[in-house]
mmCIF file of C-alpha atoms in Angstrom:
data_model
loop_
_atom_site.group_PDB
_atom_site.id
_atom_site.type_symbol
_atom_site.label_atom_id
_atom_site.label_comp_id
_atom_site.label_asym_id
_atom_site.label_seq_id
_atom_site.Cartn_x
_atom_site.Cartn_y
_atom_site.Cartn_z
ATOM 1 C CA MET A 28 253.224 149.403 -47.780
ATOM 2 C CA PRO A 29 254.753 147.956 -45.087
ATOM 3 C CA LEU A 30 258.712 147.308 -44.776
ATOM 4 C CA PRO A 31 260.716 145.642 -42.568
ATOM 5 C CA MET A 32 259.668 146.878 -39.418
ATOM 6 C CA GLY A 33 256.130 146.854 -40.313
ATOM 7 C CA HIS A 34 256.283 143.499 -41.482
ATOM 8 C CA ALA A 35 258.756 142.590 -38.620
ATOM 9 C CA ALA A 36 255.296 144.203 -36.417
ATOM 10 C CA ILE A 37 252.931 142.227 -37.852
ATOM 11 C CA GLY A 38 254.762 139.447 -37.674
ATOM 12 C CA LEU A 39 255.432 139.191 -33.979
ATOM 13 C CA THR A 40 251.706 140.162 -33.323
ATOM 14 C CA THR A 41 250.910 137.389 -35.096
ATOM 15 C CA TYR A 42 253.191 135.163 -32.899
ATOM 16 C CA GLY A 43 252.219 136.662 -30.045
ATOM 17 C CA VAL A 44 248.701 135.748 -30.520
ATOM 18 C CA CYS A 45 249.578 132.043 -31.580
ATOM 19 C CA ASN A 46 251.859 131.541 -28.394
ATOM 20 C CA SER A 47 250.182 134.180 -26.214
ATOM 21 C CA ASP A 48 251.491 132.334 -23.123
ATOM 22 C CA GLU A 49 255.409 132.704 -24.019
ATOM 23 C CA PRO A 50 256.781 136.267 -23.450
ATOM 24 C CA ILE A 51 258.814 136.727 -27.249
ATOM 25 C CA LEU A 52 260.870 139.994 -25.849
ATOM 26 C CA SER A 53 262.671 137.338 -23.448
ATOM 27 C CA ARG A 54 263.833 135.197 -25.895
ATOM 28 C CA TRP A 55 265.995 136.845 -28.394
ATOM 29 C CA LYS A 56 266.388 133.500 -30.917
ATOM 30 C CA VAL A 57 262.363 133.197 -31.114
ATOM 31 C CA PHE A 58 262.561 137.443 -31.644
ATOM 32 C CA ALA A 59 265.146 137.116 -34.264
ATOM 33 C CA GLY A 60 263.395 133.986 -35.965
ATOM 34 C CA VAL A 61 260.104 135.874 -36.062
ATOM 35 C CA VAL A 62 261.338 139.027 -37.590
ATOM 36 C CA VAL A 63 263.472 136.510 -40.569
ATOM 37 C CA LEU A 64 260.118 134.595 -40.810
ATOM 38 C CA SER A 65 258.173 137.795 -41.291
ATOM 39 C CA ASN A 66 260.406 139.101 -43.697
ATOM 40 C CA LEU A 67 261.120 136.247 -45.922
ATOM 41 C CA PRO A 68 259.083 136.518 -48.299
ATOM 42 C CA ASP A 69 260.958 139.389 -49.632
ATOM 43 C CA ILE A 70 264.062 137.440 -50.129
ATOM 44 C CA ASP A 71 262.974 137.984 -53.719
ATOM 45 C CA ILE A 72 263.703 141.679 -53.296
ATOM 46 C CA LEU A 73 267.917 140.376 -53.075
ATOM 47 C CA VAL A 74 267.607 137.910 -55.617
ATOM 48 C CA GLY A 75 266.224 140.486 -58.619
ATOM 49 C CA LEU A 76 269.051 142.792 -57.127
ATOM 50 C CA LEU A 77 271.791 140.386 -57.492
ATOM 51 C CA VAL A 78 270.429 137.936 -60.876
ATOM 52 C CA ARG A 79 269.582 141.427 -62.528
ATOM 53 C CA GLY A 80 270.420 144.193 -60.831
ATOM 54 C CA ASN A 81 266.292 144.968 -60.013
ATOM 55 C CA GLY A 82 264.784 144.357 -56.534
ATOM 56 C CA ASN A 83 261.599 144.356 -58.442
ATOM 57 C CA ALA A 84 262.629 141.687 -61.000
ATOM 58 C CA PHE A 85 260.737 138.656 -59.487
ATOM 59 C CA HIS A 86 258.994 140.503 -56.609
ATOM 60 C CA ARG A 87 255.744 139.306 -55.676
ATOM 61 C CA GLY A 88 256.434 136.419 -57.091
ATOM 62 C CA PRO A 89 256.473 133.021 -56.112
ATOM 63 C CA THR A 90 257.732 134.029 -52.377
ATOM 64 C CA HIS A 91 254.547 135.912 -51.882
ATOM 65 C CA SER A 92 253.016 132.551 -52.283
ATOM 66 C CA LEU A 93 250.567 130.442 -49.776
ATOM 67 C CA LEU A 94 252.852 127.418 -51.192
ATOM 68 C CA PHE A 95 256.094 129.618 -50.008
ATOM 69 C CA ALA A 96 254.836 130.006 -46.281
ATOM 70 C CA LEU A 97 253.774 126.389 -46.152
ATOM 71 C CA THR A 98 257.047 125.694 -47.149
ATOM 72 C CA ALA A 99 258.504 127.895 -44.642
ATOM 73 C CA GLY A 100 256.532 126.702 -41.867
ATOM 74 C CA LEU A 101 258.027 123.528 -42.777
ATOM 75 C CA LEU A 102 261.459 124.191 -42.777
ATOM 76 C CA ALA A 103 261.220 126.417 -39.507
ATOM 77 C CA ALA A 104 259.317 123.367 -37.487
ATOM 78 C CA ASN A 105 262.786 121.936 -38.488
ATOM 79 C CA ALA A 106 265.560 124.145 -38.280
ATOM 80 C CA TRP A 107 266.511 123.209 -35.232
ATOM 81 C CA ARG A 108 267.075 119.994 -36.418
ATOM 82 C CA LEU A 109 269.683 120.730 -38.723
ATOM 83 C CA TRP A 110 270.949 123.588 -36.366
ATOM 84 C CA PRO A 111 270.321 122.643 -32.510
ATOM 85 C CA LYS A 112 270.755 126.288 -31.604
ATOM 86 C CA ALA A 113 267.887 127.383 -33.886
ATOM 87 C CA PRO A 114 264.689 128.940 -32.220
ATOM 88 C CA ARG A 115 261.926 125.815 -31.875
ATOM 89 C CA PHE A 116 258.894 126.556 -33.875
ATOM 90 C CA GLY A 117 256.067 125.362 -34.616
ATOM 91 C CA PHE A 118 255.044 124.529 -37.820
ATOM 92 C CA ALA A 119 251.594 126.766 -37.726
ATOM 93 C CA THR A 120 253.841 129.698 -36.053
ATOM 94 C CA GLY A 121 256.195 129.087 -38.887
ATOM 95 C CA PHE A 122 253.450 128.891 -41.635
ATOM 96 C CA LEU A 123 251.271 131.945 -39.699
ATOM 97 C CA VAL A 124 254.232 134.388 -39.233
ATOM 98 C CA THR A 125 255.421 133.935 -42.877
ATOM 99 C CA LEU A 126 251.721 133.939 -44.128
ATOM 100 C CA SER A 127 251.430 137.673 -42.250
ATOM 101 C CA HIS A 128 253.868 138.876 -44.048
ATOM 102 C CA VAL A 129 251.894 137.753 -47.696
ATOM 103 C CA LEU A 130 248.441 139.062 -46.270
ATOM 104 C CA ALA A 131 249.636 142.095 -45.498
ATOM 105 C CA ASP A 132 251.176 143.084 -49.012
ATOM 106 C CA ALA A 133 247.647 141.769 -50.071
ATOM 107 C CA LEU A 134 245.620 143.977 -47.919
ATOM 108 C CA LEU A 135 247.907 147.047 -47.448
ATOM 109 C CA THR A 136 249.011 147.641 -50.875
ATOM 110 C CA GLN A 137 247.753 148.203 -54.043
ATOM 111 C CA SER A 138 250.300 145.496 -56.077
ATOM 112 C CA GLN A 139 248.940 141.872 -56.023
ATOM 113 C CA VAL A 140 250.458 138.948 -54.556
ATOM 114 C CA SER A 141 250.936 135.630 -56.188
ATOM 115 C CA PHE A 142 249.067 133.497 -53.418
ATOM 116 C CA LEU A 143 247.972 130.835 -55.709
ATOM 117 C CA TRP A 144 251.323 130.799 -57.434
ATOM 118 C CA PRO A 145 252.320 128.435 -59.438
ATOM 119 C CA LEU A 146 248.122 128.626 -60.489
ATOM 120 C CA SER A 147 248.641 132.401 -61.211
ATOM 121 C CA VAL A 148 251.996 134.927 -61.108
ATOM 122 C CA ASN A 149 252.036 138.529 -60.303
ATOM 123 C CA TRP A 150 255.032 140.398 -60.654
ATOM 124 C CA SER A 151 255.931 143.983 -58.901
ATOM 125 C CA HIS A 152 256.655 146.372 -61.843
ATOM 126 C CA GLY A 153 259.188 149.531 -62.271
ATOM 127 C CA HIS A 154 262.972 149.403 -61.183
ATOM 128 C CA MET A 155 264.112 149.250 -57.702
ATOM 129 C CA GLY A 156 268.166 149.575 -57.300
ATOM 130 C CA TRP A 157 270.344 148.793 -54.443
ATOM 131 C CA HIS A 158 270.053 152.561 -53.434
ATOM 132 C CA ASP A 159 266.371 152.621 -53.735
ATOM 133 C CA LEU A 160 266.071 149.543 -51.448
ATOM 134 C CA ILE A 161 268.401 151.137 -48.780
ATOM 135 C CA GLY A 162 266.791 154.492 -48.975
ATOM 136 C CA SER A 163 263.579 152.720 -48.618
ATOM 137 C CA VAL A 164 264.380 150.719 -45.659
ATOM 138 C CA LEU A 165 266.364 153.243 -43.651
ATOM 139 C CA LEU A 166 264.326 156.465 -44.797
ATOM 140 C CA GLY A 167 261.007 155.197 -45.600
ATOM 141 C CA SER A 168 260.577 152.849 -42.057
ATOM 142 C CA PHE A 169 258.866 155.987 -40.571
ATOM 143 C CA ARG A 170 255.727 155.115 -42.369
ATOM 144 C CA ASP A 171 256.020 151.571 -40.251
ATOM 145 C CA PHE A 172 254.853 153.721 -37.221
ATOM 146 C CA GLU A 173 251.370 153.409 -38.015
ATOM 147 C CA ILE A 174 251.646 149.308 -38.243
ATOM 148 C CA VAL A 175 254.208 148.890 -35.015
ATOM 149 C CA ALA A 176 251.885 151.472 -33.152
ATOM 150 C CA ALA A 177 248.695 149.539 -34.587
ATOM 151 C CA CYS A 178 250.251 145.832 -33.607
ATOM 152 C CA GLY A 179 251.574 146.908 -30.046
ATOM 153 C CA LEU A 180 247.755 148.246 -29.441
ATOM 154 C CA PHE A 181 246.305 145.115 -30.385
ATOM 155 C CA LEU A 182 248.191 142.840 -28.786
ATOM 156 C CA PHE A 183 248.488 144.896 -25.617
ATOM 157 C CA LEU A 184 244.394 144.809 -25.754
ATOM 158 C CA TYR A 185 244.624 140.807 -26.629
ATOM 159 C CA ARG A 186 246.582 140.169 -24.074
ATOM 160 C CA TRP A 187 245.183 142.248 -21.372
ATOM 161 C CA THR A 188 241.281 140.914 -21.897
ATOM 162 C CA ARG A 189 243.246 137.147 -21.973
ATOM 163 C CA GLY A 190 244.592 138.133 -18.787
ATOM 164 C CA PHE A 191 241.503 139.373 -17.460
ATOM 165 C CA ARG A 192 239.859 135.418 -17.849
ATOM 166 C CA ILE A 193 242.716 133.701 -16.649
ATOM 167 C CA PHE A 194 243.159 135.723 -13.502
ATOM 168 C CA GLU A 195 239.312 135.028 -13.056
ATOM 169 C CA ARG A 196 240.166 131.156 -13.993
ATOM 170 C CA ARG A 197 242.955 131.387 -11.085
ATOM 171 C CA SER A 198 240.981 133.325 -8.624
ATOM 172 C CA ARG A 199 238.155 130.736 -8.668
ATOM 173 C CA THR A 200 240.473 127.894 -8.276
ATOM 174 C CA ALA A 201 242.847 129.471 -5.490
ATOM 175 C CA ILE A 202 239.055 130.088 -3.790
ATOM 176 C CA VAL A 203 238.021 126.638 -4.517
ATOM 177 C CA SER A 204 241.316 124.827 -3.389
ATOM 178 C CA LYS A 205 241.300 127.252 -0.107
ATOM 179 C CA VAL A 206 237.699 125.788 0.654
ATOM 180 C CA ARG A 207 238.665 122.268 0.271
ATOM 181 C CA ARG A 208 241.540 122.389 2.180
ATOM 182 C CA GLY A 209 240.105 124.104 5.207
ATOM 183 C CA PRO A 210 241.422 126.899 7.317
ATOM 184 C CA SER A 211 244.910 126.931 7.833
ATOM 185 C CA SER A 212 246.115 126.165 10.787
ATOM 186 C CA GLY A 213 248.351 129.596 11.880
#
């Protein structure tokens, strides 16, 4: 099961593929925004802990749905209007980064998500208190290493192969440009 670090890695990978020309690590606000969006569906754990003392009370419900990802994408695309210092995301990027969380939970865990909420609802079972939450986030994050490593490898290979295509295009363009200008006088 992906924990916050795993969801962040998947979200950063999604962002990296959607915006492959932009170096995300050099822009801390964008980096932080992606980490927040990619973990946003788990806000239901905090709500459950605050309202019922059980993090699983509302987990995997509406926040783990296509509708929630669409709403988060819309809010992310317009957040800078309310708070000018917020990073600017396109709707598609905000939607896909949030959706990456829902899809990761659907594919990498055995519990169902409420993907088509409100048409279908699937809740988590069991009890998760504050101690369980803190323990799993702090001590269980080493399990996310495999996800982080896989995302890092995927993004490296994606950019590496894409870089060769860009390099080839630039090389041809540079050669054509040099031929058109003629030999340099120097």
